[in-house]
Amino acid sequence: EAEKFDREEEVRRLKWFTPFLDGFRLSSRWCLVYDLQLNLRRIVLLYVAMFVNELAFVQLVVFMTSSLLSLVYLVYVRAFEDIVNHRIIVFNEMIVLIVAYFMTCELSFTDSSNEIGTAINQVIIFSLAVNSLVLIMGILHNIKLSIKACYIRKGLYKKC
């Protein structure tokens, strides 16, 4: 009973932060670290880009390491309530890792840079297609639910 009360009290205190917590699972404190780790990652990458600008390979290693840690965090914690949102964020993080891998290959094998550039473009186009498909499917699902709700309100909807 006391644990339930503490959880309810915590949710009540977090009401002020509702816009920031929208979509996150509130059952675990680790889920709330997502924005913090994302911003720390951006700061580290900005620092590396500004002050280690002559060492492209070091930049890529830091970028790949931060992406890998973010991916491990996302898979381990599963910070989002909506499973589709979770899966698309994990998918996008994997795409970032694949592109970073190709960029590392670009630095290592400069003689085949055209083929590697084409591969990067294909991965990005694939990612764009998958994200667009998920977006369109979500929009169509919401339209379907809206039409169904309209029919239910008017009394025209009958389950078969």
Coordinates of C-alpha atoms in Angstrom, one line a residue:
E1 CA 0.0 0.0 0.0
A2 CA 2.8 2.4 0.9
E3 CA 4.6 1.7 -2.4
K4 CA 1.4 2.5 -4.3
F5 CA 1.0 5.7 -2.4
D6 CA 4.6 6.7 -3.2
R7 CA 4.0 6.0 -6.9
E8 CA 0.8 8.1 -6.9
E9 CA 2.6 10.9 -5.1
E10 CA 5.4 10.8 -7.6
V11 CA 3.0 10.9 -10.5
R12 CA 1.3 13.9 -8.9
R13 CA 4.6 15.7 -8.5
L14 CA 5.5 15.0 -12.1
K15 CA 2.3 16.5 -13.5
W16 CA 4.1 19.8 -14.0
F17 CA 6.6 18.0 -16.3
T18 CA 3.9 16.3 -18.4
P19 CA 4.9 18.0 -21.7
F20 CA 8.4 16.8 -21.2
L21 CA 7.4 13.3 -20.2
D22 CA 4.8 12.6 -22.9
G23 CA 5.3 9.2 -24.4
F24 CA 7.8 7.9 -21.8
R25 CA 7.2 4.9 -19.6
L26 CA 7.1 6.3 -16.1
S27 CA 7.4 2.9 -14.4
S28 CA 11.2 3.1 -14.5
R29 CA 13.4 6.0 -13.5
W30 CA 15.9 5.0 -16.2
C31 CA 13.3 5.9 -18.8
L32 CA 13.5 9.6 -17.8
V33 CA 17.2 9.7 -18.5
Y34 CA 16.7 9.6 -22.3
D35 CA 16.6 13.3 -22.8
L36 CA 19.6 13.8 -20.6
Q37 CA 21.7 11.2 -22.4
L38 CA 20.6 12.7 -25.8
N39 CA 21.7 16.2 -24.8
L40 CA 25.0 14.9 -23.2
R41 CA 25.7 13.1 -26.4
R42 CA 25.1 16.2 -28.5
I43 CA 27.4 18.2 -26.2
V44 CA 30.2 15.6 -26.4
L45 CA 29.9 15.4 -30.2
L46 CA 29.9 19.2 -30.5
Y47 CA 33.1 19.4 -28.4
V48 CA 34.8 16.7 -30.4
A49 CA 33.8 18.4 -33.7
M50 CA 35.1 21.7 -32.5
F51 CA 38.3 20.8 -30.7
V52 CA 39.4 17.6 -32.4
N53 CA 38.7 18.7 -35.9
E54 CA 42.0 17.4 -37.4
L55 CA 41.4 13.8 -36.3
A56 CA 38.4 12.6 -38.3
F57 CA 38.9 9.0 -37.2
V58 CA 38.7 10.0 -33.5
Q59 CA 35.5 11.9 -34.3
L60 CA 34.0 8.9 -35.9
V61 CA 35.0 6.6 -33.1
V62 CA 33.4 8.9 -30.5
F63 CA 30.3 9.2 -32.7
M64 CA 30.0 5.4 -33.1
T65 CA 30.6 4.8 -29.4
S66 CA 27.9 7.3 -28.4
S67 CA 25.5 5.8 -30.9
L68 CA 26.2 2.3 -29.7
L69 CA 25.7 3.4 -26.0
S70 CA 22.5 5.1 -27.0
L71 CA 21.3 2.0 -28.8
V72 CA 22.1 -0.3 -25.8
Y73 CA 20.3 2.2 -23.5
L74 CA 17.2 2.2 -25.8
V75 CA 17.1 -1.6 -26.1
Y76 CA 17.8 -2.3 -22.4
V77 CA 15.5 0.4 -20.9
R78 CA 12.7 0.6 -23.5
A79 CA 12.0 4.1 -22.5
F80 CA 8.8 4.7 -24.6
E81 CA 5.3 3.5 -23.9
D82 CA 4.4 3.2 -27.6
I83 CA 6.0 0.1 -29.1
V84 CA 6.0 1.6 -32.6
N85 CA 7.8 4.7 -31.4
H86 CA 10.3 2.6 -29.6
R87 CA 11.0 0.4 -32.6
I88 CA 11.4 3.3 -35.0
I89 CA 13.8 5.1 -32.6
V90 CA 15.9 1.9 -32.3
F91 CA 15.7 1.4 -36.1
N92 CA 16.9 5.0 -36.7
E93 CA 19.8 4.6 -34.2
M94 CA 20.9 1.4 -36.0
I95 CA 20.8 3.4 -39.3
V96 CA 23.1 6.0 -37.7
L97 CA 25.5 3.2 -36.7
I98 CA 25.4 1.8 -40.3
V99 CA 26.1 5.2 -41.8
A100 CA 28.9 5.8 -39.3
Y101 CA 30.4 2.4 -40.3
F102 CA 30.3 3.4 -43.9
M103 CA 32.0 6.7 -43.1
T104 CA 34.7 4.8 -41.3
C105 CA 35.2 2.7 -44.4
E106 CA 35.3 5.9 -46.4
L107 CA 38.2 7.1 -44.3
S108 CA 40.0 3.8 -44.5
F109 CA 39.5 2.9 -48.2
T110 CA 39.6 6.2 -50.1
D111 CA 40.0 4.4 -53.5
S112 CA 36.4 3.1 -53.3
S113 CA 34.8 6.2 -52.0
N114 CA 32.3 6.4 -54.8
E115 CA 30.8 3.0 -54.0
I116 CA 30.8 3.8 -50.3
G117 CA 29.0 7.1 -50.9
T118 CA 26.4 5.3 -53.0
A119 CA 25.9 2.8 -50.2
I120 CA 25.5 5.6 -47.7
N121 CA 22.9 7.2 -50.0
Q122 CA 21.0 3.9 -50.3
V123 CA 20.9 3.4 -46.5
I124 CA 19.6 6.9 -46.0
I125 CA 16.9 6.5 -48.7
F126 CA 15.9 3.1 -47.2
S127 CA 15.6 4.8 -43.8
L128 CA 13.6 7.6 -45.2
A129 CA 11.2 5.2 -46.9
V130 CA 10.7 3.1 -43.7
N131 CA 10.1 6.2 -41.6
S132 CA 7.7 7.6 -44.2
L133 CA 5.8 4.3 -44.4
V134 CA 5.5 4.2 -40.6
L135 CA 4.3 7.8 -40.6
I136 CA 1.7 7.2 -43.3
M137 CA 0.4 4.1 -41.6
G138 CA 0.0 6.0 -38.3
I139 CA -1.9 8.8 -40.1
L140 CA -4.2 6.3 -41.9
H141 CA -4.8 4.4 -38.6
N142 CA -5.8 7.7 -36.9
I143 CA -8.1 8.6 -39.7
K144 CA -9.7 5.1 -39.5
L145 CA -10.2 5.6 -35.7
S146 CA -11.7 9.0 -36.2
I147 CA -14.2 7.7 -38.8
K148 CA -15.1 4.8 -36.6
A149 CA -15.7 7.1 -33.6
C150 CA -17.9 9.3 -35.8
Y151 CA -20.0 6.3 -36.9
I152 CA -20.3 5.2 -33.2
R153 CA -21.5 8.6 -32.1
K154 CA -24.1 8.7 -34.9
G155 CA -25.2 5.1 -34.0
L156 CA -24.4 3.8 -37.5
Y157 CA -21.6 1.5 -36.5
K158 CA -22.5 -2.2 -36.0
K159 CA -20.0 -4.9 -35.2
C160 CA -20.1 -7.9 -37.6

